Tab-separated table of C-alpha atoms in Angstrom:
chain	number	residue	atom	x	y	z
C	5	UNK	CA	71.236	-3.811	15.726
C	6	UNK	CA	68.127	-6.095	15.725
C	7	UNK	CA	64.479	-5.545	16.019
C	8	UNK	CA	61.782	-8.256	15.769
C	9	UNK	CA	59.121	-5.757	14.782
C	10	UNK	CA	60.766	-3.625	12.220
C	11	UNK	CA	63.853	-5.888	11.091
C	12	UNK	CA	67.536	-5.334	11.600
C	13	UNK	CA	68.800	-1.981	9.978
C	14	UNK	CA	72.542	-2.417	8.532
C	15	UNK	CA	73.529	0.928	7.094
C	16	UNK	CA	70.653	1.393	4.777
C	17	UNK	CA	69.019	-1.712	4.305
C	18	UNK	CA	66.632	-3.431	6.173
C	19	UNK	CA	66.680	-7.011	6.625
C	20	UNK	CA	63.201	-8.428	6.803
C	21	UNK	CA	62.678	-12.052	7.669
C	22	UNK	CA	58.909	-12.381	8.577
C	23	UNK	CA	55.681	-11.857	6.758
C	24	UNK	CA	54.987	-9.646	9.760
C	25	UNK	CA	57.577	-7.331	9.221
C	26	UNK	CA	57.085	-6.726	5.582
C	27	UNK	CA	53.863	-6.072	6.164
C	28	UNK	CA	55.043	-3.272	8.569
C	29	UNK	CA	57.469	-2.374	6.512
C	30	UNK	CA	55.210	-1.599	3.813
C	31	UNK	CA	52.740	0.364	5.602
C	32	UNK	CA	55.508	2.327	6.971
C	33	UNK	CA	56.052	2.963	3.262
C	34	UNK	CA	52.591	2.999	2.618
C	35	UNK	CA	51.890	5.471	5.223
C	36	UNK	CA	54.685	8.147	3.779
C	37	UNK	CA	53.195	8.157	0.262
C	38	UNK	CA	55.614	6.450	-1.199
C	39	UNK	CA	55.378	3.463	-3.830
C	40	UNK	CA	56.864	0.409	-3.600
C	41	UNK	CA	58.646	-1.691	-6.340
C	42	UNK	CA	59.609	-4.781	-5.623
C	43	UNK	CA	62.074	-7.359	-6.951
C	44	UNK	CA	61.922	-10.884	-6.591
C	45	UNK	CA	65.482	-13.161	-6.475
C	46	UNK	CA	66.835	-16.300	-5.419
C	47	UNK	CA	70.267	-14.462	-4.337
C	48	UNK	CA	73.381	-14.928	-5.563
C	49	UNK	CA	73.200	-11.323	-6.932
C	50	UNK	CA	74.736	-10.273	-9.849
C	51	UNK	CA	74.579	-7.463	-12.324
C	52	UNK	CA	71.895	-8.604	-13.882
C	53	UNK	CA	69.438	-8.779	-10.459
C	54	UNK	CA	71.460	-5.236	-9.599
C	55	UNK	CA	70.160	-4.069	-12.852
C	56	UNK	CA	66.606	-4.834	-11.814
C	57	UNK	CA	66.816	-3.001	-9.198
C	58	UNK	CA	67.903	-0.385	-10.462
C	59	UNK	CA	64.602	-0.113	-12.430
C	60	UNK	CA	63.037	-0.671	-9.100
C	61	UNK	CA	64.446	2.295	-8.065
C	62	UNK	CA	63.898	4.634	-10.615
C	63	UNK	CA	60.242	3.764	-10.951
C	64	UNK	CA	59.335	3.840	-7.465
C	65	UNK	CA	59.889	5.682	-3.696
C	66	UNK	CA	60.520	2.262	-1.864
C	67	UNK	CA	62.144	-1.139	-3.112
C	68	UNK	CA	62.162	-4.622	-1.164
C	69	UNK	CA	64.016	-7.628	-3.221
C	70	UNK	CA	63.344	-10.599	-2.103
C	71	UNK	CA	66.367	-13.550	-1.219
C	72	UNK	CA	64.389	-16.773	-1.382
C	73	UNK	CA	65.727	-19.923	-2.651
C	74	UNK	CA	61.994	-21.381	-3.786
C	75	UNK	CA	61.882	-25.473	-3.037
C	76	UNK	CA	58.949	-25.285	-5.381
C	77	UNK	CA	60.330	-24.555	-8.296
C	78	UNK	CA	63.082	-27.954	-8.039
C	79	UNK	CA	62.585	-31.319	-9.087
C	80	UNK	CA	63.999	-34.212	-6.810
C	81	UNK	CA	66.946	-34.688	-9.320
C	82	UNK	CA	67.734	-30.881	-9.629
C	83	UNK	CA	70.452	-28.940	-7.988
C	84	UNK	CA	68.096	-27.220	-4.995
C	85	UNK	CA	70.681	-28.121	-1.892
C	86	UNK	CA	73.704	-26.865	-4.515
C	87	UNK	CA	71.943	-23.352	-5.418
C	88	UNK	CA	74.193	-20.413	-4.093
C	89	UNK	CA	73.070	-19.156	-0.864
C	90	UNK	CA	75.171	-15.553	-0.440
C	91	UNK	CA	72.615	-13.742	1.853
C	92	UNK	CA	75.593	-11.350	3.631
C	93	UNK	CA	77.448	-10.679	0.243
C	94	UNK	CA	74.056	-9.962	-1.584
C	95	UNK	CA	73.247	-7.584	1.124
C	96	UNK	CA	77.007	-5.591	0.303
C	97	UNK	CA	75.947	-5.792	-2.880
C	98	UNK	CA	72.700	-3.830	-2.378
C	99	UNK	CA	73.915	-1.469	-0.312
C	100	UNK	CA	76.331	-0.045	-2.779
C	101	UNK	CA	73.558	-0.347	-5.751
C	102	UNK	CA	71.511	1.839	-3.307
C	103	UNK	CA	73.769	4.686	-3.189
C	104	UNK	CA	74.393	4.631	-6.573
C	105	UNK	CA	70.885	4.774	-7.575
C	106	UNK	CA	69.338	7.164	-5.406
C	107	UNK	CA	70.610	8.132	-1.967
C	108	UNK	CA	67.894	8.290	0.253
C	109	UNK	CA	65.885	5.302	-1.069
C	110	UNK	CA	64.464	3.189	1.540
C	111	UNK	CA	65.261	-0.241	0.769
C	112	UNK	CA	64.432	-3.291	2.115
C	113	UNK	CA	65.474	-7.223	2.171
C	114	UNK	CA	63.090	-10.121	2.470
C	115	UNK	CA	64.960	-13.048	3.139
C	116	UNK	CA	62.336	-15.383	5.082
C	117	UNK	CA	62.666	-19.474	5.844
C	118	UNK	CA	61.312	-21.993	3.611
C	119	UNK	CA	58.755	-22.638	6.548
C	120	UNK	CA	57.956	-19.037	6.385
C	121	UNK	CA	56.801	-19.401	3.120
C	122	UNK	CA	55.378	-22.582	2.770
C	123	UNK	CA	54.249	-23.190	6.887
C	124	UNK	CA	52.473	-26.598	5.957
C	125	UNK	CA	55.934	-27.862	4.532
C	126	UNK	CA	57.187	-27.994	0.904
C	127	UNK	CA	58.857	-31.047	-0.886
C	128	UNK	CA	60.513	-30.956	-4.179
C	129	UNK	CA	58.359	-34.075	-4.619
C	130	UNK	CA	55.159	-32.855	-6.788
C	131	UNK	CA	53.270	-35.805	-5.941
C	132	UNK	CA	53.508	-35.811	-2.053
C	133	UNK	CA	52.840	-31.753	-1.860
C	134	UNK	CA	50.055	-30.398	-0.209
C	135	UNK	CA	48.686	-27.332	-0.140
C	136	UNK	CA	47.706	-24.073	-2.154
C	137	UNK	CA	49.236	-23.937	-5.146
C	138	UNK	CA	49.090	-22.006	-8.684
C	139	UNK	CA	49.376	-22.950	-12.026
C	140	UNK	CA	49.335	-21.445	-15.327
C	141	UNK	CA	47.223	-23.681	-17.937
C	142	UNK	CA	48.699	-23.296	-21.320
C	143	UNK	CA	51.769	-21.311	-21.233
C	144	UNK	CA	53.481	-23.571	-18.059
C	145	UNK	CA	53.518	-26.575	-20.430
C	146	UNK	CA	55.586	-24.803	-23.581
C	147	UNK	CA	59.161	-24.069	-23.908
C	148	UNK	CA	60.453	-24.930	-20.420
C	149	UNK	CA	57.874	-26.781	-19.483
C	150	UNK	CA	58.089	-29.172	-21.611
C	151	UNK	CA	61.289	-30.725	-19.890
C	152	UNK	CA	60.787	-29.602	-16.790
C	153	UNK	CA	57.000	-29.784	-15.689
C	154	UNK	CA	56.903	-28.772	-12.055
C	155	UNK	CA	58.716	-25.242	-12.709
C	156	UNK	CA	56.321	-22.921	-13.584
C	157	UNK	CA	54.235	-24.259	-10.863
C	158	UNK	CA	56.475	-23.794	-8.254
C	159	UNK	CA	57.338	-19.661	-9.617
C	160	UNK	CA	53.437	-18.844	-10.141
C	161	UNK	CA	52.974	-19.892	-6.745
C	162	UNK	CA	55.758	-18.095	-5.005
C	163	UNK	CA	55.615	-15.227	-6.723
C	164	UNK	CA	52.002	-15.004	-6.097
C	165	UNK	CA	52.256	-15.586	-2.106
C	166	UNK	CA	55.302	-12.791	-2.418
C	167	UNK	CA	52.776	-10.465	-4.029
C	168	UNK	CA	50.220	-11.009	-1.318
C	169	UNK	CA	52.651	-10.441	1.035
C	170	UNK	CA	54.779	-7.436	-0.228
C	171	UNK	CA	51.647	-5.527	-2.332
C	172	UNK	CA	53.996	-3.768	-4.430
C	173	UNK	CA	52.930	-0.871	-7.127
C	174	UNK	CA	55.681	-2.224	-9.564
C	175	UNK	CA	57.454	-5.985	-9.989
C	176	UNK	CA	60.676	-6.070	-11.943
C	177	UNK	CA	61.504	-8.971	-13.888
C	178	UNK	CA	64.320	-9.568	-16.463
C	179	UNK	CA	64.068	-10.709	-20.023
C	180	UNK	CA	66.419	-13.705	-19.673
C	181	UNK	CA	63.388	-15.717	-18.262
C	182	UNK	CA	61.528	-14.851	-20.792
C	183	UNK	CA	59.031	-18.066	-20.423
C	184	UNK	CA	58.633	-17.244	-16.505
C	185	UNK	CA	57.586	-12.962	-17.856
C	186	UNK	CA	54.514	-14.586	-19.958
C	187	UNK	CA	53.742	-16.774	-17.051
C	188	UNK	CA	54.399	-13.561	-14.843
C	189	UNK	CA	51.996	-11.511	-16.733
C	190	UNK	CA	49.498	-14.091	-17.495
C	191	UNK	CA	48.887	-14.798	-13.953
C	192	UNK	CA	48.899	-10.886	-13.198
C	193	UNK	CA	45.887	-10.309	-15.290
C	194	UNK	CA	44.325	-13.288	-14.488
C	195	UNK	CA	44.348	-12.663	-10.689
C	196	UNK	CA	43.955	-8.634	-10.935
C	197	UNK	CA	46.777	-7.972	-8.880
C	198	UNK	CA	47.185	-4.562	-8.508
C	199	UNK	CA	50.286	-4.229	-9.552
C	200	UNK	CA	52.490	-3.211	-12.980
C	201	UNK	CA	54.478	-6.008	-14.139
C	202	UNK	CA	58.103	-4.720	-15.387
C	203	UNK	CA	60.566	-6.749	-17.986
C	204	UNK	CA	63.760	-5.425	-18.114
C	205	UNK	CA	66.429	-6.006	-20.807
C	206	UNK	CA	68.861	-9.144	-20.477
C	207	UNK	CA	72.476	-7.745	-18.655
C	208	UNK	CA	75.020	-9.769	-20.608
C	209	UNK	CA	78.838	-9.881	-20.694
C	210	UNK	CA	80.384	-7.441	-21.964
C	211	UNK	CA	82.963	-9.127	-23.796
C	212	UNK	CA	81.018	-12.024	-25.241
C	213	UNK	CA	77.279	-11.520	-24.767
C	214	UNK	CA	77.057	-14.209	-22.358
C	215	UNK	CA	73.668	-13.581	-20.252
C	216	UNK	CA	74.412	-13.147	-16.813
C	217	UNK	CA	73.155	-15.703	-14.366
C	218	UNK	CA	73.705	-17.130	-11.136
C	219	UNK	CA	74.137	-20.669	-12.801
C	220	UNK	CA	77.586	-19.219	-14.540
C	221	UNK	CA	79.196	-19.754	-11.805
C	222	UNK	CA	79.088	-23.811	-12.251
C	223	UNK	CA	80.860	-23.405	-15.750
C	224	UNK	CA	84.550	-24.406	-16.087
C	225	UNK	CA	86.851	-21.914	-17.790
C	226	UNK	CA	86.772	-23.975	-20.964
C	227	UNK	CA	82.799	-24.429	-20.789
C	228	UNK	CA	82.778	-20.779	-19.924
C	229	UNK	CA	84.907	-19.915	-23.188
C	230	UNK	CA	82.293	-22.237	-25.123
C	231	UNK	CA	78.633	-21.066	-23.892
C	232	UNK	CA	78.357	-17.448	-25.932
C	233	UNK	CA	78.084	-19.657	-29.126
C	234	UNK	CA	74.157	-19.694	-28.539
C	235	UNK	CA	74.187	-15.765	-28.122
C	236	UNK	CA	76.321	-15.431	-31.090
C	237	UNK	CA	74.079	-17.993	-33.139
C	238	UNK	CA	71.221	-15.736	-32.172
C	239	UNK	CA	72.609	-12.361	-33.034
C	240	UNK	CA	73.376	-13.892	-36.773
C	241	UNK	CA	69.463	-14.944	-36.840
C	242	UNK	CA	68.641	-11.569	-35.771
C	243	UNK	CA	70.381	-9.663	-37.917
C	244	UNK	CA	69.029	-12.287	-40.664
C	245	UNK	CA	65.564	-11.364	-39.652
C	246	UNK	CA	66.281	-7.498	-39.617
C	247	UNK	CA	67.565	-8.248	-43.356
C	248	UNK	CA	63.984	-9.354	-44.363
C	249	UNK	CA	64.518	-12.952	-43.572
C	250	UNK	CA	61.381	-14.108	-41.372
C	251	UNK	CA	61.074	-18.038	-42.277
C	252	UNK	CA	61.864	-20.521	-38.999
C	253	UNK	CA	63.671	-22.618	-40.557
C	254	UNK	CA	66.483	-20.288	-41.641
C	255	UNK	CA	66.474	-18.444	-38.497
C	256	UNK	CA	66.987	-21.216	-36.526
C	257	UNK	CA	69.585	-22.920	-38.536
C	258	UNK	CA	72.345	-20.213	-37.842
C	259	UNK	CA	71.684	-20.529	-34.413
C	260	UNK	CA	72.190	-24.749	-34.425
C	261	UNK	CA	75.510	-23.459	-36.616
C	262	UNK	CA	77.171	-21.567	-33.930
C	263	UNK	CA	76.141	-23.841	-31.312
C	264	UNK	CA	77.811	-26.879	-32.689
C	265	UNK	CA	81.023	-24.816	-33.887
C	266	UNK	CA	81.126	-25.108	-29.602
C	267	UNK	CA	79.522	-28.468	-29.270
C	268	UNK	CA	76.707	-27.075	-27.216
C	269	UNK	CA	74.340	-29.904	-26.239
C	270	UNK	CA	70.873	-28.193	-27.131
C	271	UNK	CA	67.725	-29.227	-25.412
C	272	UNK	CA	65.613	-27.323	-27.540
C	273	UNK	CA	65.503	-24.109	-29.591
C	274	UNK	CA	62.274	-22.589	-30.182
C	275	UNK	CA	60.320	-19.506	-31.616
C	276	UNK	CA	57.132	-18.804	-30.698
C	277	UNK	CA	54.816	-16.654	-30.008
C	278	UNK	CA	54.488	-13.542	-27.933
C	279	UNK	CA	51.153	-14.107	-26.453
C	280	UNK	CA	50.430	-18.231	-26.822
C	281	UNK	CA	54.320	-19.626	-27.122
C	282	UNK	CA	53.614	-21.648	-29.209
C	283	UNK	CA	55.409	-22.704	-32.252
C	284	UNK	CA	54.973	-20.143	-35.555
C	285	UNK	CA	56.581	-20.948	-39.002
C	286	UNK	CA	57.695	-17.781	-39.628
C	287	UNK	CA	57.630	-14.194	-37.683
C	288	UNK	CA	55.066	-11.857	-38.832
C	289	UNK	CA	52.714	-9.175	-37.913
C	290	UNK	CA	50.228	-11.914	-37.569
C	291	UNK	CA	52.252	-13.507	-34.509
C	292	UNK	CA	52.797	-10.592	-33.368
C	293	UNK	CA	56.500	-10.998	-33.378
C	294	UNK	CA	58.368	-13.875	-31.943
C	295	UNK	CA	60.872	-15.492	-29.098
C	296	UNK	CA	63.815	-16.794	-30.609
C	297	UNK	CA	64.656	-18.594	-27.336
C	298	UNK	CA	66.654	-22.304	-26.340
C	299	UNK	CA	68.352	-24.246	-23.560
C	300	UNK	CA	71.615	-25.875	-23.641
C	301	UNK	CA	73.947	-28.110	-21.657
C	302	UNK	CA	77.334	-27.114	-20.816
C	303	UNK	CA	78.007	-30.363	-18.305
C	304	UNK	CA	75.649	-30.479	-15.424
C	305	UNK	CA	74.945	-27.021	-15.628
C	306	UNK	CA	71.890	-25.810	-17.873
C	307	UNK	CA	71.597	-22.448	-19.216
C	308	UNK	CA	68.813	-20.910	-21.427
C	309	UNK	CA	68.859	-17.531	-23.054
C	310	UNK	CA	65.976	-15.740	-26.023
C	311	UNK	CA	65.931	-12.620	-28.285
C	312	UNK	CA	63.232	-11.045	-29.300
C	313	UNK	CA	62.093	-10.524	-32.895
C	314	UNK	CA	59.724	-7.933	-34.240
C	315	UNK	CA	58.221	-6.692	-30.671
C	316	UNK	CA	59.485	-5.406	-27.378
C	317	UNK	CA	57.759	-6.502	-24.251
């Protein structure tokens, strides 16, 4: 059934497509004493995003993930009209995570149009966008950044409109974007947004340690076979550092080892810093720890993945 105030209720989630009726949602929420935790996606669920809200869940009275496919976040040459759109399986998918993690949870679904989001229009052009926009000085340029400028950008802005829109107690993010979590948190303090910013552990494979991610889905069975070598390459440089070994340029040479035993095609491979990301020689108390993090090739398809040395997040 359908209801432009409240959204459409199917079984126990409700589908939300309108700033409006989040908002209502929320102080339906709001009004029950309950908390809200919220989980931001660009669909194509998979364990990994179930995972998250999961933590949602256990943290909070109410969750709402959002199902937004972000046009700010592309560059003209990157694969924006290819992303998965799977809004009807996603929703399945949520439903059944629901009753697993708590029975009565209220949950929600915020899948609103790019106009929506951005009303003034959004192109995947930087130079011809107008508008409010945010932007991380310092961290946006490292790691990521440096290959693909417009990114972090395009996620600081979204996922600030989303926060103004949903006012959650908690946000759940995962590990695997490790880059966009510094950004995340950065952006959290610098804005006081009421909120507590979650990271949650990478979900990988459990066969091969593959990270999950909506991207895997573009590998061939023989790239598929092929992409672990950077987890495996990073799991010999962790267990190097948990041996004593802290200098950079041994840690990172086991991971380059793996990763052409599969021919990877590496973009970059970093460590940095917790706090600054940027480059440290070796990991130490004085860094504070360290990302052990990269980005590789398999094809057209570009995955990145990190590990974390000496801290937790």
């Amino acid at each position: 059934m359908s209801d432009t105030t409240s959204g459409a209720l199917i079984n126990t989630v409700t589908i939300l497509h309108t700033v409006r009726q989040v908002r209502e949602w929320n102080s339906a929420q709001k009004a029950l004493g309950k908390s809200i935790g919220f989980v931001p996606t660009m669909g194509a669920l998979h364990e990994g995003h179930l995972h998250l809200v999961t933590i949602a869940a256990q943290k909070s009275d109410s969750v709402i993930v959002s199902i937004f496919v972000n046009p700010a976040q592309f560059a003209p040459h990157e694969d924006l009209d290819k992303y998965p759109r799977t809004l009807e399986k996603d929703i399945k998918r949520l439903e059944q995570t629901q009753i697993a993690a708590r029975s009565a949870l209220p949950i929600a679904v915020f899948a609103p149009s790019v106009a929506e989001m951005y009303p003034g229009g959004i192109t995947t052009h930087r130079g011809q966008q107008k508008g409010t926009f945010v932007e991380v000085l310092g961290l946006s340029e490292m790691l990521e950044g440096g290959t693909r400028p417009h990114f972090f950008r395009g996620v600081a802005t979204v996922v600030s409109k989303l926060f103004h829109i949903v006012m959650p107690d908690y946000a759940v993010f995962g590990q695997k974007d490790i880059q966009q979590c510094c950004v995340l948190r950065a952006m959290v303090q610098d804005q006081h947004f009421p909120l507590t910013l979650v990271v949650a552990s990478t979900v990988r494979d459990v066969n091969d340690g593959l990270a999950l991610s909506s991207r895997n889905v573009y590998l061939t069975p023989e790239q598929r076979n092929r992409a672990p070598a950077f987890y495996r390459g990073m799991c010999r440089a962790r267990d190097l550092y948990q041996r004593g070994t802290t200098d950079r340029e041994e840690l990172l040479a086991v991971v380059l080892e793996e990763a052409r035993k599969d021919d990877l095609d590496i973009e970059y491979l970093s460590l940095s810093s917790p706090d600054t990301l940027a480059e440290v020689d070796s990991v130490s108390s004085e860094t504070g720890g360290a990302v052990l993090s990269g980005a590789w090739r398999m094809g057209s398809t570009r995955l990145i993945d990190n590990m974390l040395l000496g801290f937790e997040f």
